[in-house]
Coordinates of C-alpha atoms and ligand atoms in Angstrom, one line a residue:
X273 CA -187.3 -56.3 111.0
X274 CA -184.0 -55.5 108.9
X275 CA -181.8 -58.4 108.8
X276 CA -179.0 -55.6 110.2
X277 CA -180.6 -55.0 113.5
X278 CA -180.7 -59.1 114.0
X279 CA -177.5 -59.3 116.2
X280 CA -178.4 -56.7 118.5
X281 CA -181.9 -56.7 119.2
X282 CA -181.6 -60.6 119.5
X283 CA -179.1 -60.7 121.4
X284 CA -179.3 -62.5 124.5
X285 CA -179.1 -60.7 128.1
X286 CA -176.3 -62.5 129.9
X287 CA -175.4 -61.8 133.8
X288 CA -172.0 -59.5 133.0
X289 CA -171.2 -59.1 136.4
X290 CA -171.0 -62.8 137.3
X291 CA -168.2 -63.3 134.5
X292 CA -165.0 -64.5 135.3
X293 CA -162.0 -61.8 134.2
X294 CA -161.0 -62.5 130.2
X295 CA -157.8 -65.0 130.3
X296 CA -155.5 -65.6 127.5
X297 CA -155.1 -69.1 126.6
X298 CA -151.9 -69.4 126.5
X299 CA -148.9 -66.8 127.8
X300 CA -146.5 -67.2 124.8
X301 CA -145.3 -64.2 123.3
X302 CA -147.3 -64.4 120.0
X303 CA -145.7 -64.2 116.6
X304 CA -146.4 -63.9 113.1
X305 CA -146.8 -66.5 110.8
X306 CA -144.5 -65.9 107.7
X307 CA -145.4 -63.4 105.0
X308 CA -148.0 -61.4 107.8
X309 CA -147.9 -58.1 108.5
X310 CA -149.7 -56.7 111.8
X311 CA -152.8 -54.4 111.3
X312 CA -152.6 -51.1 113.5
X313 CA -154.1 -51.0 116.8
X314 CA -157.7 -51.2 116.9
X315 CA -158.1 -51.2 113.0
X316 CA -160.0 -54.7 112.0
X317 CA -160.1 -55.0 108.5
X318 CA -163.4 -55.6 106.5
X319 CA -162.5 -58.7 104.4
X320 CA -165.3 -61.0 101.7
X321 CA -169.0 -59.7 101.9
X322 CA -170.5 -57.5 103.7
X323 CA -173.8 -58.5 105.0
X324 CA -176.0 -61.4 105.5
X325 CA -179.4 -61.6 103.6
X326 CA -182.5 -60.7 105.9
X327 CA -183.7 -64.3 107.6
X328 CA -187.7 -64.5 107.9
X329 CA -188.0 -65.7 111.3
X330 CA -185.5 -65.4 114.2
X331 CA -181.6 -66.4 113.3
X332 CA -180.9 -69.9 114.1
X333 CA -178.0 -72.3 113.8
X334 CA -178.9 -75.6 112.3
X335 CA -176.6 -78.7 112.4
X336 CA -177.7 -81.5 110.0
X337 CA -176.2 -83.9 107.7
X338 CA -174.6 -87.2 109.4
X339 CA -176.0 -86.8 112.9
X340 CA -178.6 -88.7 114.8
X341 CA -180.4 -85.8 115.8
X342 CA -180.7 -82.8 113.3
X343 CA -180.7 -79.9 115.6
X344 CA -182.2 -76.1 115.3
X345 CA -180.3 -73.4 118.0
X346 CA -181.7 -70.0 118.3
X347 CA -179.2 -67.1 119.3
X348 CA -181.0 -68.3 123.1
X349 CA -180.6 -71.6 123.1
X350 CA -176.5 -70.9 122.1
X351 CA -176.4 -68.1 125.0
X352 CA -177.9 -71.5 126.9
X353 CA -174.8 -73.6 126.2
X354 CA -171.4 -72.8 128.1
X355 CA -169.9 -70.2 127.0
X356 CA -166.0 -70.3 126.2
X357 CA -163.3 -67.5 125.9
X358 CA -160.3 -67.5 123.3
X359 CA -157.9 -65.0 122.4
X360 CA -157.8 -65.6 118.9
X361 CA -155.3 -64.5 116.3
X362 CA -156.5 -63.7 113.2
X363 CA -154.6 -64.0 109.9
X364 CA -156.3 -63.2 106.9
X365 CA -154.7 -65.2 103.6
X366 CA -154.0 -60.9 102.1
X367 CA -151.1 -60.8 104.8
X368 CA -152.7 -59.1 107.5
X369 CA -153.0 -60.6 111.2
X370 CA -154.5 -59.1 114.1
X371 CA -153.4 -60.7 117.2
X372 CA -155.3 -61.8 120.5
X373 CA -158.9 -60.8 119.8
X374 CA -161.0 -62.2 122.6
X375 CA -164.0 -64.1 121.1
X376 CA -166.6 -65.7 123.1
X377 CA -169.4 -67.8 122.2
X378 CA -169.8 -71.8 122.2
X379 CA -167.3 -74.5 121.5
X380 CA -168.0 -76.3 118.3
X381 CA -167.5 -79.4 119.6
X382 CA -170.1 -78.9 122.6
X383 CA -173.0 -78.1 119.1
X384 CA -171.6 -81.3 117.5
X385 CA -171.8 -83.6 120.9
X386 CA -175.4 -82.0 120.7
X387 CA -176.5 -83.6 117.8
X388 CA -174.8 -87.0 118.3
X389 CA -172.6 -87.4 114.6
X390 CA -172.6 -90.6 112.8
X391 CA -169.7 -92.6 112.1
X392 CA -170.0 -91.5 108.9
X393 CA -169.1 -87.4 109.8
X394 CA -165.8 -86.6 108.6
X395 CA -165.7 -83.4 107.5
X396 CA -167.5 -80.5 109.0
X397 CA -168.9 -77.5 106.3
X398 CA -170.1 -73.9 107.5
X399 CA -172.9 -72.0 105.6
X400 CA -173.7 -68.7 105.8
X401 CA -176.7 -66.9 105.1
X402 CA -175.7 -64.5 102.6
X403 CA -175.9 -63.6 98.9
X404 CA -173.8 -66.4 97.9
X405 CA -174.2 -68.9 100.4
X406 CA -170.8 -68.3 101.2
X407 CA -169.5 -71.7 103.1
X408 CA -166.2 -73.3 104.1
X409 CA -165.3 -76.7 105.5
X410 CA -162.6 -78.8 107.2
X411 CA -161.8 -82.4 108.5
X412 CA -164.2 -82.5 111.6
X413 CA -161.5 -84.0 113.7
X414 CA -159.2 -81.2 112.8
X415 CA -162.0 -78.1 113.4
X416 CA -162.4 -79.9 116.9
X417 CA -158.6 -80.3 117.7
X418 CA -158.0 -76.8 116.9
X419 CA -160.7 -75.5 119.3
X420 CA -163.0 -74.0 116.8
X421 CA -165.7 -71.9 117.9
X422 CA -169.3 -70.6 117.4
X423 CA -168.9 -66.7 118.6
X424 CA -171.4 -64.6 119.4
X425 CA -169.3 -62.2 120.7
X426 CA -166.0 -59.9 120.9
X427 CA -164.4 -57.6 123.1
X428 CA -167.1 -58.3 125.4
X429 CA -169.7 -56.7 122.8
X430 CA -172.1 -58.9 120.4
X431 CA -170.6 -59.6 117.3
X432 CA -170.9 -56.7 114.7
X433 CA -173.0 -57.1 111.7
X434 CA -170.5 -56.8 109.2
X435 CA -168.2 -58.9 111.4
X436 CA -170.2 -62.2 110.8
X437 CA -172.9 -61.2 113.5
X438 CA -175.2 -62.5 115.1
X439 CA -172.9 -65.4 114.9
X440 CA -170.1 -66.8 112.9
X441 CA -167.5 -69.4 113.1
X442 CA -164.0 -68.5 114.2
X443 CA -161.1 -71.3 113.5
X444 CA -157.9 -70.5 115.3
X445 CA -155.0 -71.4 113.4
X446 CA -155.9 -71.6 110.0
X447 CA -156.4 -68.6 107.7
X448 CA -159.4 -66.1 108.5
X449 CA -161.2 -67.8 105.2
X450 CA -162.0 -70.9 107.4
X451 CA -164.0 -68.3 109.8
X452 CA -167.4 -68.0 108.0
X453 CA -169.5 -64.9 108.5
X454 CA -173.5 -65.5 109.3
X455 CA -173.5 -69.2 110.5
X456 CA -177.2 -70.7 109.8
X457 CA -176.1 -74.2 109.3
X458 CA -172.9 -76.9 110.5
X459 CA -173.3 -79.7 108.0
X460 CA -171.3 -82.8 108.7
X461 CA -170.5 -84.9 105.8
X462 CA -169.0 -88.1 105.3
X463 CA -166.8 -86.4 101.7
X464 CA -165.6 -82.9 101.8
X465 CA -167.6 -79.9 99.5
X466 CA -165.1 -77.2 99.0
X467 CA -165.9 -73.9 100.0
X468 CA -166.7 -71.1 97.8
X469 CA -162.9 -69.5 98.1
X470 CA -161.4 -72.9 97.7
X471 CA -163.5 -74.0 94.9
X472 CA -163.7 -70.4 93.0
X473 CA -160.6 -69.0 94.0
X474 CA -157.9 -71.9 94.8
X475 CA -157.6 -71.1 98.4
X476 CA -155.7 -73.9 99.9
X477 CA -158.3 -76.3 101.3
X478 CA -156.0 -76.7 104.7
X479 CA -155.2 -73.0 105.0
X480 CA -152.3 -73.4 107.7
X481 CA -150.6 -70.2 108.3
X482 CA -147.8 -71.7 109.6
X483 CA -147.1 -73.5 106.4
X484 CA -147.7 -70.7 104.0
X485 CA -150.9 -72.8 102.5
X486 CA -152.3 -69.6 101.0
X487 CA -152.9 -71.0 97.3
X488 CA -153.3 -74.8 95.9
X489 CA -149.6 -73.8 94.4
X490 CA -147.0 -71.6 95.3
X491 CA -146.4 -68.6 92.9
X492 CA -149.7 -68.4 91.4
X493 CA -152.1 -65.5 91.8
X494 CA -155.8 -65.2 92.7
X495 CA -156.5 -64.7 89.7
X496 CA -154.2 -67.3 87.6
X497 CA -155.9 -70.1 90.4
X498 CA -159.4 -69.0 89.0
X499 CA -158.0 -69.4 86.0
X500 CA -156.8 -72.4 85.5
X501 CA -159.6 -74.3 87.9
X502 CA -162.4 -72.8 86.0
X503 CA -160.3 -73.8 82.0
X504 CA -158.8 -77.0 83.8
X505 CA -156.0 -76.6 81.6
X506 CA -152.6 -77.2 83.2
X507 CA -150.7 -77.9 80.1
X508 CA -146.8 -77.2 80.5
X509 CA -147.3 -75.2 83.8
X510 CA -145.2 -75.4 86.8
X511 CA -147.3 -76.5 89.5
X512 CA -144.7 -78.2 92.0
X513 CA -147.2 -79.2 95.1
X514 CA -150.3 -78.3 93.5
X515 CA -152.8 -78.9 96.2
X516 CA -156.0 -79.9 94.4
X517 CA -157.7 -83.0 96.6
X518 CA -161.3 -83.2 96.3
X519 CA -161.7 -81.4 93.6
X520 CA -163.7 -82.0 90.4
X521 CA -161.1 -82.2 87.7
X522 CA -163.0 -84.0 85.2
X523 CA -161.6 -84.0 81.7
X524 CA -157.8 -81.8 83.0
X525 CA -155.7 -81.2 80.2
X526 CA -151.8 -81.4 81.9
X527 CA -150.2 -82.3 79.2
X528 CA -146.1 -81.8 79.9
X529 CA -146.9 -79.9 83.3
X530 CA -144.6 -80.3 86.0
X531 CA -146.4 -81.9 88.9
X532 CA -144.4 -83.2 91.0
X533 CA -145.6 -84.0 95.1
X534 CA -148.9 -82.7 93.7
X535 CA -151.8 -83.7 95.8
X536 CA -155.0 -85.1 93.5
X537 CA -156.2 -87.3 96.4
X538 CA -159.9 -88.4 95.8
X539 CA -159.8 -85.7 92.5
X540 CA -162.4 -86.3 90.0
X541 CA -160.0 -86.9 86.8
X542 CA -162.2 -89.1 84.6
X543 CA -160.6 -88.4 80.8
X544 CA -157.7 -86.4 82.4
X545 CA -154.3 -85.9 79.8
X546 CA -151.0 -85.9 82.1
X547 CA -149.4 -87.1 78.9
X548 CA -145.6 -86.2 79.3
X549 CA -146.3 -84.8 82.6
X550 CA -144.0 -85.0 85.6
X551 CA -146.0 -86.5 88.7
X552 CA -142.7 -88.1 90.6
X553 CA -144.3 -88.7 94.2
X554 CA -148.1 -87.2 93.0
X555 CA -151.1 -88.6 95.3
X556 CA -153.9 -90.2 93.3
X557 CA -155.5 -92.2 96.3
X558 CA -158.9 -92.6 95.5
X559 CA -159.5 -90.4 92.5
X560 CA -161.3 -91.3 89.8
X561 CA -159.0 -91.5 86.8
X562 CA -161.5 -93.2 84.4
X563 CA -160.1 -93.2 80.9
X564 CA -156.8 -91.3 82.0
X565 CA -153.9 -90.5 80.0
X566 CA -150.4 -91.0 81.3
X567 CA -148.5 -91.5 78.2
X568 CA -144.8 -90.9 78.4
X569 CA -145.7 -89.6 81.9
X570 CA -143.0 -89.7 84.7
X571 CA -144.9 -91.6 87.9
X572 CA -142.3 -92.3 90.0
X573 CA -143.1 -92.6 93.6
X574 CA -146.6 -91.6 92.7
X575 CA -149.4 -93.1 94.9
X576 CA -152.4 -94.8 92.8
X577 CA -154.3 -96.5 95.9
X578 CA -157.5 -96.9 95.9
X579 CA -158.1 -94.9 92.8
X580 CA -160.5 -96.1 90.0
X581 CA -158.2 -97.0 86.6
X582 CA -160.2 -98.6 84.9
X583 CA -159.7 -98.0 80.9
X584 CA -156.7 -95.6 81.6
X585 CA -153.8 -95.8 80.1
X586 CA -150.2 -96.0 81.7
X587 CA -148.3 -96.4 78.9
X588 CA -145.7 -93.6 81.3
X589 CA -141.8 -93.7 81.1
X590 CA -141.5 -94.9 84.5
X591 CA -143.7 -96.2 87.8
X592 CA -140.6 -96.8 89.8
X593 CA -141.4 -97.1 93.5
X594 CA -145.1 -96.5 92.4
X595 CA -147.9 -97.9 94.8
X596 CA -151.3 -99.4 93.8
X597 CA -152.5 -100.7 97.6
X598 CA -151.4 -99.7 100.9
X599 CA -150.0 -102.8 102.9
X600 CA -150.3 -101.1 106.2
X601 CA -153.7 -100.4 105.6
X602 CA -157.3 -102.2 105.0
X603 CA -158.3 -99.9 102.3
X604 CA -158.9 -101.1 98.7
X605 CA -156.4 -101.1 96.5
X606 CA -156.8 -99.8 93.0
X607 CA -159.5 -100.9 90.8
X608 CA -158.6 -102.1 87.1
X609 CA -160.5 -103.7 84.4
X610 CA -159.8 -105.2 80.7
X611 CA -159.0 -101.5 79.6
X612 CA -156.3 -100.8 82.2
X613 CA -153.2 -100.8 79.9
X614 CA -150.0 -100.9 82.2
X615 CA -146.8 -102.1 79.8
X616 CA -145.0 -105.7 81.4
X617 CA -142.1 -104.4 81.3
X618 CA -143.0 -101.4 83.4
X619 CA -144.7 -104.2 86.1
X620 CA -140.7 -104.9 87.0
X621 CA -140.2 -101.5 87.9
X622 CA -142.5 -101.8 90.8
X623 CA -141.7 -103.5 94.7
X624 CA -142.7 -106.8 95.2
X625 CA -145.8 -106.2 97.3
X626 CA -147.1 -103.5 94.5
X627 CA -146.4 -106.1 92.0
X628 CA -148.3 -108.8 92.7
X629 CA -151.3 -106.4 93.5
X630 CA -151.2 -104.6 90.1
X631 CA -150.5 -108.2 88.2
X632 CA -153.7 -109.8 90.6
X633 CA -155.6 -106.7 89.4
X634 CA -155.0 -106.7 85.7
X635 CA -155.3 -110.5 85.6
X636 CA -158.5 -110.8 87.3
X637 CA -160.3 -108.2 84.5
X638 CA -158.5 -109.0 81.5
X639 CA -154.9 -109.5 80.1
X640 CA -151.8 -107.4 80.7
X641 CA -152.0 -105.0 77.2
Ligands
LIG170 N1 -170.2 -65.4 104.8 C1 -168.9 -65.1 104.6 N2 -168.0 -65.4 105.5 C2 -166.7 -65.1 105.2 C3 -166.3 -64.4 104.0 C4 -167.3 -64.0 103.1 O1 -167.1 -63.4 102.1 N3 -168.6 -64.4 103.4 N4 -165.0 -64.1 103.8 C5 -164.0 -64.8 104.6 C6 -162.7 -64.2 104.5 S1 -161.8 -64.3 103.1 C7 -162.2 -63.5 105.6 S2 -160.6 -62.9 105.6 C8 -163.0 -63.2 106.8 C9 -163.1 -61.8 107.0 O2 -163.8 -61.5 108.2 P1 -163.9 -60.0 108.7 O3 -164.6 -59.3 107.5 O4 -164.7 -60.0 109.9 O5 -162.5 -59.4 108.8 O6 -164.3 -63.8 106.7 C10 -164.4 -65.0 106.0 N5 -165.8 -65.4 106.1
LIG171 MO1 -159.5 -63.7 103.7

């Protein structure tokens, strides 16, 4: 059977007559998040690939990963579970929003409570089953608080092929890149895994409308984002903000770049040069920074908790206000060893609390270079 007649002919006979007339969620005029513009009436653009690749059996939904019970849904057994309605807006990340669209299908939180998560599960991922196996993810909590679901349907109608049907995700309130197309499996993980826009094409990994999160930096294209994740060279650019957490940044040259508030949280940086680079206020929690280079760097208010320094070098021009361990938190603070080199005179710049942390650090694998 061709993979294209899948929705339809699969698609489960429900009792129409029996439904409840469509509600809108909420009443609220609707708006447009900045820098949309609204499609015409009854046009739905066509946005990524196309078409799934053919499955050999039946479709199916699978969720695995950190769950006690790795569960298999065919398009019946999600027709079993109840189904929820949701006037969705859509907003793609290429300015375009089409409001209200009526999606039905199951509440991704009703699959999840299905297959009992670990404590572990803290992010969710999509795949599709398509060409590329396209995927996307999100903080689990988040994909549940913002009512995500698993449609099979819209406009009362199953779910066109080229639409994501038999059954895709639909996330309201985050761009239309966080709504994968052909769902065959909900992975819960305990680290993110970028998904392929965000990894290949620095989408923002958040993706809030609201907040313009189109890029992992303002005033960069598609293109120049490719660019510069696929090269890893940053040197001298102007990336105020850069939104880059989780990703593997092994080896980034940044010499001189302008970084400040960017976000490197749990970044793999092992080797990384930010030599002469502005990273007032940047987020390093957790990331590995191995070997690192922050000669003559400016780390003001920058935020090394938890991250792993061991043999890097912050020889910078100033750590004022810099933090090495949370003190409102349990979590670890940053690891150092004999090759850590952090100047004494730049310990003094640092608040008590931060102090005696870093010098405790230092001292216990080696002496103060
Ligand atoms: N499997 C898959 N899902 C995907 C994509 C894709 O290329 N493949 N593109 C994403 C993007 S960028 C957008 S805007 C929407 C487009 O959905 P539509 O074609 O139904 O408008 O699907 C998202 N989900
Ligand atoms: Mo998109």
């Amino acid at each position: 059977m061709p993979s294209i007649l899948v929705g339809q002919m699969q698609f489960c006979n429900r009792n129409r007559a029996a439904r409840r007339p469509f509600k809108m969620a909420h009443t609220l005029p609707r708006s447009l998040p900045p820098g949309q513009q609204l499609v015409a009436a009854g046009k739905w653009p066509l946005v990524g690939e196309r078409a799934p690749l053919a499955l050999d059996g039946p479709w199916h939904v699978e969720i695995a990963g950190a769950v006690r019970t790795s569960i298999r849904l065919a398009i019946e057994d999600l027709c079993a579970f109840p189904q929820h309605e949701q006037a969705v807006d859509i907003h793609c990340v290429t300015r375009w929003s089409k409001l209200a669209v009526p999606f039905r299908g199951v509440p991704l939180a009703s699959l999840i409570a299905a297959a009992e998560p670990t404590s572990a599960a803290r992010y969710v991922s999509f795949v599709g089953h398509s060409a590329r196996q396209h995927s996307t993810s999100l903080p689990l909590d988040e994909a549940v608080a913002l009512e995500t679901l698993i449609a099979l349907e819209v406009g009362g109608q199953p779910l066109p092929v080229e639409h994501g049907g038999p059954v895709r995700v639909v996330v309201p309130g985050r761009y239309f890149y966080k709504s994968l197309k052909w769902l065959t499996r909900i992975e819960l993980l305990a680290e993110d895994r970028l998904g392929y826009w965000e990894a290949a094409a620095g989408y923002h990994n958040t993706a809030d409308p609201w907040r313009e999160q189109r890029f992992i930096a303002g005033g960069i294209s598609k293109a120049e984002a490719h660019a510069l994740l696929a090269d890893r060279d940053l040197r001298g650019c102007d990336l105020l903000g850069l939104a880059a957490a989780g990703r593997d940044l092994t080896g980034l040259r940044a010499d001189r770049a302008l970084l400040r508030n960017a976000d490197f949280r749990e970044c793999q940086l092992a080797g990384a040069c930010f030599d002469g680079a502005n990273l007032s206020n940047a987020h390093f929690e957790r990331a590995c920074l191995q070997g690192a280079s922050f000669r003559g760097a400016d780390l003001e208010g920058a935020n090394f908790a938890g991250a792993d320094l061991r043999g890097a070098c912050l020889l910078a021009d100033s750590i004022v206000a810099a933090s090495f361990v949370c003190s409102e938190s349990a979590e670890a603070g940053a690891i150092c060893d004999a090759g850590t080199q952090v100047p004494p005179e730049l310990l003094d710049q640092l608040m008590p609390d931060q102090q005696a942390y870093l010098r405790g650090a230092l001292h216990l694998n080696g002496e103060i270079s």
